Amino acid sequence: MARASFHIAGVEVKPGSRQTVEVPVAKLYTHTPLHIPVEVVHGRRSGPVILVCAAIHGDEINGVEIIRRVLRNASLRHLRGTLVAVPIVNIFGFVQRTRYLPDRRDLNRCFPGSESGSLGGRIAYLFRTQIMENVTHIIDLHTGAIHRFNLPQIRAELKNPETARIAEAFGAPIILNASLREGTLREYADSLDIPVITFEGGEALRFDDVVIQSGVRGVIRVMRALDMLPAKATRGKPPKRSEVAATSTWVRADIDGIMRPIAQLGQRVRKGQKLAVVADPFGEMESVITTPVSGIVVGMNNLPLVNEGEAIYHVARFDELDEAEKAMDYFRSRFDPESTEAVMPVHPWDDLQK
Ligand SMILES: [Zn+2]
């Protein structure tokens, strides 16, 4: 029996075809309609329906490029199941280059939303009824906030075994078993029992090629693990790609001042080790920031001007720190600066590109 067509926003996508669908969400003041562009690749053979979406925070643009590259992947010709790709969820924020919606709400706190709620609530409602509720798996692509750079990492609620399986399959060096925050896409998907993972990598308003490449590979690996794409022939023992963190801690500045970072992203640090120095412009009053835990640096502030209390380093703690370091070493070894699709090497990744 032939596979049924896929229906989205009143559009029919036939098996073995690919189509861009404009899902109407709102209008500008000018009465110009706004659409969320969605690319549907509907395979000839049946299988899971995976949603890969990005820029629910409008300034988190690495995911937009990850999706563009995934959609160019030649193996999609052999797709089993359906790929629903949404590169820009928060259209308003993306156009304005901001995380938020015009009413300053965070769209990723507006789920499940409602037909008659705030702007964010209405967009969340449309997004989930038109798109999310028709899928079987979700990968939500994020970056750190502005001036905050995240090491490529997966955040997932690992209690759901299928979520844990795709989190592992993605192959980011670090997995944070992150609890669900109210109003997020991830929490809502989890409440529907849809396995969902969040990828975090890089920082807002920047492209980072290592992050983008690791995101592309991760999405493809998940699709392979779900049997949506042909598996790659592998020989021998699989490499140590990921390690699950026990907890993570943000280390904060204890004075206002100018920060000189010492620890690098992805570095293993031991309890009490120096992460950065914060000082006044003449360097007379200095404060050495140390880590209260041993672990791996998974996020850092890139802006040297800091206020007391500001989060400057994110350190993940592991039960098996040696295993986490192995995953980091493997990750570093995989990235080739001569990549044909290199965008730009960006601080502080220079050491990882070698
Ligand atoms: Zn985000």
Coordinates of C-alpha atoms and ligand atoms in Angstrom, one line a residue:
M1 CA 0.0 0.0 0.0
A2 CA 1.3 3.4 -0.9
R3 CA 2.2 5.8 1.9
A4 CA -0.3 8.5 2.7
S5 CA 0.4 12.2 2.0
F6 CA 1.6 14.5 4.8
H7 CA -0.8 17.4 5.6
I8 CA 0.4 20.6 7.1
A9 CA -1.4 24.0 7.3
G10 CA -3.9 22.8 4.6
V11 CA -1.1 21.7 2.2
E12 CA -0.7 18.2 1.0
V13 CA 2.9 16.8 0.6
K14 CA 3.0 13.6 -1.4
P15 CA 5.2 10.7 -0.5
G16 CA 8.6 11.0 -2.1
S17 CA 8.4 14.7 -2.4
R18 CA 9.7 17.8 -0.8
Q19 CA 7.9 21.1 -0.3
T20 CA 8.2 24.5 1.4
V21 CA 5.0 25.4 3.3
E22 CA 4.3 28.8 4.6
V23 CA 2.4 28.4 7.9
P24 CA 0.6 31.7 8.7
V25 CA 1.1 32.9 12.2
A26 CA 0.4 36.6 12.6
K27 CA 0.4 39.9 10.8
L28 CA 2.6 43.0 11.0
Y29 CA 0.9 46.4 11.8
T30 CA 1.0 47.0 8.1
H31 CA -1.4 44.1 7.7
T32 CA 1.4 42.2 6.0
P33 CA 1.0 38.5 6.8
L34 CA 3.8 36.7 8.6
H35 CA 4.5 33.0 7.9
I36 CA 6.8 30.4 9.5
P37 CA 8.6 28.8 6.6
V38 CA 8.5 25.0 7.0
E39 CA 10.4 22.6 4.7
V40 CA 8.8 19.1 4.6
V41 CA 10.7 16.2 3.2
H42 CA 8.1 13.3 3.0
G43 CA 9.9 10.0 2.3
R44 CA 8.4 7.4 0.1
R45 CA 8.6 4.8 2.9
S46 CA 7.0 5.2 6.3
G47 CA 8.9 5.9 9.5
P48 CA 9.2 8.5 12.2
V49 CA 8.2 12.1 11.7
I50 CA 11.0 14.3 13.1
L51 CA 10.7 18.0 13.8
V52 CA 14.0 19.9 13.7
C53 CA 13.5 23.6 14.6
A54 CA 15.7 26.6 15.4
A55 CA 15.6 30.2 16.4
I56 CA 12.7 30.0 18.9
H57 CA 14.9 32.5 20.5
G58 CA 15.1 34.9 17.5
D59 CA 18.8 35.7 17.8
E60 CA 20.1 32.1 18.1
I61 CA 21.1 31.7 14.5
N62 CA 23.6 28.7 14.4
G63 CA 20.6 26.4 14.2
V64 CA 19.3 28.1 11.1
E65 CA 22.5 27.2 9.3
I66 CA 22.5 23.7 10.8
I67 CA 19.1 23.1 9.2
R68 CA 20.2 24.6 5.9
R69 CA 23.0 22.1 5.7
V70 CA 20.9 19.1 6.9
L71 CA 18.4 19.9 4.1
R72 CA 21.3 19.7 1.5
N73 CA 22.3 16.3 2.7
A74 CA 22.2 13.9 -0.3
S75 CA 21.1 10.9 1.9
L76 CA 17.7 12.5 2.3
R77 CA 16.8 10.9 -1.0
H78 CA 16.7 7.6 0.9
L79 CA 14.6 9.1 3.8
R80 CA 12.2 6.8 5.6
G81 CA 9.5 8.8 7.4
T82 CA 9.3 12.6 7.3
L83 CA 11.5 15.5 8.1
V84 CA 9.8 18.7 9.2
A85 CA 12.4 21.4 9.2
V86 CA 11.6 24.8 10.8
P87 CA 14.7 27.0 10.6
I88 CA 13.1 30.1 12.2
V89 CA 10.3 29.6 14.7
N90 CA 10.4 33.2 16.2
I91 CA 10.0 35.1 13.0
F92 CA 9.5 38.4 14.9
G93 CA 12.6 38.1 17.0
F94 CA 14.7 36.9 14.0
V95 CA 13.9 40.0 12.0
Q96 CA 14.6 42.2 14.9
R97 CA 17.8 40.3 15.9
T98 CA 16.5 39.7 19.4
R99 CA 15.7 36.7 21.6
Y100 CA 12.2 37.9 22.4
L101 CA 8.9 38.8 20.8
P102 CA 7.8 42.4 20.2
D103 CA 6.0 42.3 23.6
R104 CA 9.3 41.3 25.3
R105 CA 8.0 37.8 26.0
D106 CA 10.1 34.7 25.6
L107 CA 8.3 32.4 23.1
N108 CA 10.0 29.5 24.7
R109 CA 8.1 30.2 27.9
C110 CA 4.7 30.5 26.2
F111 CA 3.8 26.8 25.6
P112 CA 1.2 25.4 25.4
G113 CA -0.3 28.8 24.7
S114 CA -3.9 29.5 23.6
E115 CA -5.9 30.8 20.7
S116 CA -6.9 33.9 22.6
G117 CA -3.8 34.5 24.7
S118 CA -0.9 36.9 24.4
L119 CA 1.0 37.2 21.1
G120 CA 3.5 34.6 22.3
G121 CA 0.7 32.3 23.5
R122 CA -1.0 32.5 20.1
I123 CA 2.2 31.7 18.2
A124 CA 2.9 28.8 20.6
Y125 CA -0.6 27.6 20.1
L126 CA -0.4 27.7 16.3
F127 CA 3.1 26.2 16.3
R128 CA 2.0 23.2 18.4
T129 CA -1.3 22.6 16.7
Q130 CA -0.1 23.1 13.1
I131 CA 3.4 21.5 13.5
M132 CA 4.5 20.0 16.8
E133 CA 1.5 17.8 17.5
N134 CA 2.0 15.9 14.2
V135 CA 5.5 14.7 14.9
T136 CA 7.0 11.7 16.7
H137 CA 10.4 13.2 17.7
I138 CA 11.8 16.7 18.2
I139 CA 15.3 18.3 18.0
D140 CA 15.2 21.9 19.2
L141 CA 18.4 23.9 18.3
H142 CA 19.6 26.7 20.5
T143 CA 22.8 28.7 21.3
G144 CA 24.0 30.4 24.4
A145 CA 22.5 33.9 25.1
I146 CA 24.2 37.0 23.8
H147 CA 27.9 37.1 24.7
R148 CA 27.6 33.6 26.2
F149 CA 29.2 30.7 24.3
N150 CA 28.1 27.2 24.9
L151 CA 30.2 24.1 24.2
P152 CA 28.1 21.9 21.9
Q153 CA 25.8 20.0 24.4
I154 CA 22.5 18.2 24.6
R155 CA 19.9 19.0 27.2
A156 CA 17.3 16.3 27.8
E157 CA 15.1 14.7 30.4
L158 CA 16.7 11.3 30.4
K159 CA 13.9 9.6 32.3
N160 CA 12.2 9.0 28.9
P161 CA 14.2 6.1 27.4
E162 CA 13.6 7.2 23.8
T163 CA 14.7 10.7 24.7
A164 CA 17.8 9.2 26.3
R165 CA 18.4 7.1 23.2
I166 CA 18.3 10.1 20.8
A167 CA 20.3 12.3 23.2
E168 CA 23.1 9.7 23.1
A169 CA 22.8 9.2 19.3
F170 CA 23.3 12.9 18.7
G171 CA 26.9 12.5 19.9
A172 CA 27.6 16.0 21.4
P173 CA 30.4 15.7 23.9
I174 CA 28.3 16.6 26.9
I175 CA 24.7 15.7 27.8
L176 CA 23.1 17.6 30.6
N177 CA 20.2 15.8 32.2
A178 CA 18.2 19.0 32.4
S179 CA 14.9 19.3 34.2
L180 CA 12.0 20.7 32.3
R181 CA 11.3 24.4 32.6
E182 CA 7.7 25.5 32.6
G183 CA 6.4 26.9 29.3
T184 CA 9.2 25.6 27.1
L185 CA 8.7 23.7 23.9
R186 CA 10.7 20.9 25.5
E187 CA 8.4 20.7 28.5
Y188 CA 5.3 20.7 26.4
A189 CA 6.6 18.0 24.0
D190 CA 7.6 15.9 27.0
S191 CA 4.0 16.2 28.4
L192 CA 2.8 14.8 25.1
D193 CA 5.3 11.9 25.4
I194 CA 7.2 13.1 22.3
P195 CA 10.9 12.4 22.8
V196 CA 12.6 15.8 22.6
I197 CA 16.2 17.0 22.9
T198 CA 17.6 20.5 22.9
F199 CA 21.0 21.2 21.3
E200 CA 22.9 24.1 22.7
G201 CA 26.0 25.4 20.9
G202 CA 27.8 28.7 20.3
E203 CA 26.4 32.1 21.1
A204 CA 23.6 34.3 19.9
L205 CA 24.0 36.4 16.7
R206 CA 27.2 34.5 15.7
F207 CA 28.0 31.6 13.3
D208 CA 30.5 29.1 14.6
D209 CA 31.6 26.4 12.2
V210 CA 32.6 23.8 14.8
V211 CA 29.2 24.2 16.4
I212 CA 27.4 24.1 13.1
Q213 CA 29.2 21.0 11.9
S214 CA 28.6 19.2 15.2
G215 CA 24.9 20.1 15.0
V216 CA 24.6 18.9 11.4
R217 CA 26.3 15.6 12.3
G218 CA 24.1 15.2 15.4
V219 CA 20.9 15.6 13.5
I220 CA 22.0 13.1 10.9
R221 CA 23.1 10.7 13.6
V222 CA 19.7 10.9 15.3
M223 CA 18.0 10.3 12.0
R224 CA 20.2 7.2 11.4
A225 CA 19.5 5.9 14.9
L226 CA 15.8 6.2 14.1
D227 CA 16.3 4.3 10.9
M228 CA 15.2 7.3 8.9
L229 CA 18.5 7.3 7.0
P230 CA 20.8 4.4 6.0
A231 CA 23.2 3.5 8.8
K232 CA 26.9 4.1 8.2
A233 CA 29.1 1.0 8.1
T234 CA 31.2 1.0 11.2
R235 CA 34.1 -1.2 12.2
G236 CA 35.3 -1.9 15.7
K237 CA 34.3 -0.4 19.0
P238 CA 32.3 2.9 18.7
P239 CA 34.2 5.9 20.0
K240 CA 33.5 7.6 23.2
R241 CA 31.3 10.5 22.0
S242 CA 29.2 11.7 24.9
E243 CA 29.2 11.7 28.7
V244 CA 26.2 12.6 30.9
A245 CA 26.9 15.3 33.5
A246 CA 25.8 14.8 37.1
T247 CA 25.1 18.5 37.6
S248 CA 26.3 21.9 36.5
T249 CA 27.2 25.2 38.2
W250 CA 27.4 28.8 37.0
V251 CA 30.5 30.5 38.5
R252 CA 29.8 34.2 39.1
A253 CA 31.9 37.3 39.3
D254 CA 32.4 38.5 42.9
I255 CA 33.3 42.1 42.0
D256 CA 32.5 44.5 39.2
G257 CA 35.3 44.9 36.7
I258 CA 37.1 43.8 33.6
M259 CA 37.5 40.1 33.1
R260 CA 40.6 38.3 31.8
P261 CA 39.5 34.7 31.0
I262 CA 42.1 32.0 31.8
A263 CA 40.2 28.7 31.4
Q264 CA 39.0 27.7 27.9
L265 CA 35.8 26.2 26.8
G266 CA 35.9 22.4 26.9
Q267 CA 38.8 22.4 29.4
R268 CA 39.0 20.1 32.3
V269 CA 39.3 22.0 35.6
R270 CA 39.8 20.9 39.1
K271 CA 38.2 22.3 42.2
G272 CA 39.9 25.6 43.2
Q273 CA 41.5 26.1 39.8
K274 CA 41.7 29.7 38.4
L275 CA 39.0 30.4 35.8
A276 CA 39.5 34.1 35.3
V277 CA 40.7 37.3 36.9
V278 CA 38.4 40.3 37.3
A279 CA 40.1 43.7 38.0
D280 CA 39.6 47.4 37.8
P281 CA 41.1 49.1 34.8
F282 CA 44.5 49.7 36.5
G283 CA 44.6 46.1 37.8
E284 CA 45.0 47.4 41.4
M285 CA 41.9 45.7 42.8
E286 CA 41.9 42.1 41.5
S287 CA 39.7 39.2 42.2
V288 CA 40.7 35.7 41.1
I289 CA 37.7 33.6 40.2
T290 CA 38.1 29.9 40.9
T291 CA 35.8 26.9 40.3
P292 CA 34.1 25.4 43.3
V293 CA 33.8 22.0 41.6
S294 CA 36.0 19.9 39.3
G295 CA 34.6 19.4 35.9
I296 CA 34.5 20.5 32.3
V297 CA 33.9 24.1 31.2
V298 CA 30.7 23.9 29.1
G299 CA 29.9 27.6 28.8
M300 CA 31.5 31.0 29.2
N301 CA 30.9 34.7 29.0
N302 CA 32.7 36.3 26.1
L303 CA 32.2 39.9 27.2
P304 CA 35.1 41.1 29.4
L305 CA 33.0 43.7 31.2
V306 CA 31.2 42.1 34.1
N307 CA 29.2 43.1 37.1
E308 CA 29.2 41.5 40.5
G309 CA 27.0 38.4 40.4
E310 CA 27.2 37.9 36.7
A311 CA 27.5 34.4 35.5
I312 CA 30.9 34.0 33.8
Y313 CA 31.7 30.3 33.6
H314 CA 29.5 27.2 33.4
V315 CA 31.1 24.1 34.7
A316 CA 29.6 20.6 34.4
R317 CA 30.4 18.0 37.0
F318 CA 30.7 14.4 36.2
D319 CA 30.7 11.1 38.2
E320 CA 33.3 9.9 35.6
L321 CA 35.3 12.9 34.8
D322 CA 37.9 10.9 32.9
E323 CA 35.2 9.6 30.6
A324 CA 34.0 13.2 30.0
E325 CA 37.5 14.2 29.1
K326 CA 37.7 11.3 26.6
A327 CA 34.5 12.5 25.0
M328 CA 36.0 16.0 24.7
D329 CA 39.2 14.6 23.2
Y330 CA 37.3 12.7 20.6
F331 CA 35.2 15.8 19.8
R332 CA 38.3 17.9 19.3
S333 CA 39.9 15.2 17.1
R334 CA 36.9 15.3 14.8
F335 CA 37.0 18.8 13.5
D336 CA 38.8 19.7 10.5
P337 CA 39.6 23.4 9.8
E338 CA 39.8 22.7 6.1
S339 CA 36.1 21.9 6.0
T340 CA 34.7 22.7 2.6
E341 CA 31.7 24.5 4.3
A342 CA 33.8 26.4 6.8
V343 CA 32.1 29.7 7.8
M344 CA 34.6 31.3 10.1
P345 CA 36.7 30.3 13.0
V346 CA 35.6 32.2 16.1
H347 CA 37.2 32.8 19.4
P348 CA 37.4 30.9 21.8
W349 CA 37.4 27.9 19.6
D350 CA 40.8 28.4 18.0
D351 CA 42.4 25.6 19.9
L352 CA 39.6 23.2 19.1
Q353 CA 40.1 23.8 15.4
K354 CA 43.6 22.5 15.3
Ligands
ZN1 ZN 17.7 29.5 23.3

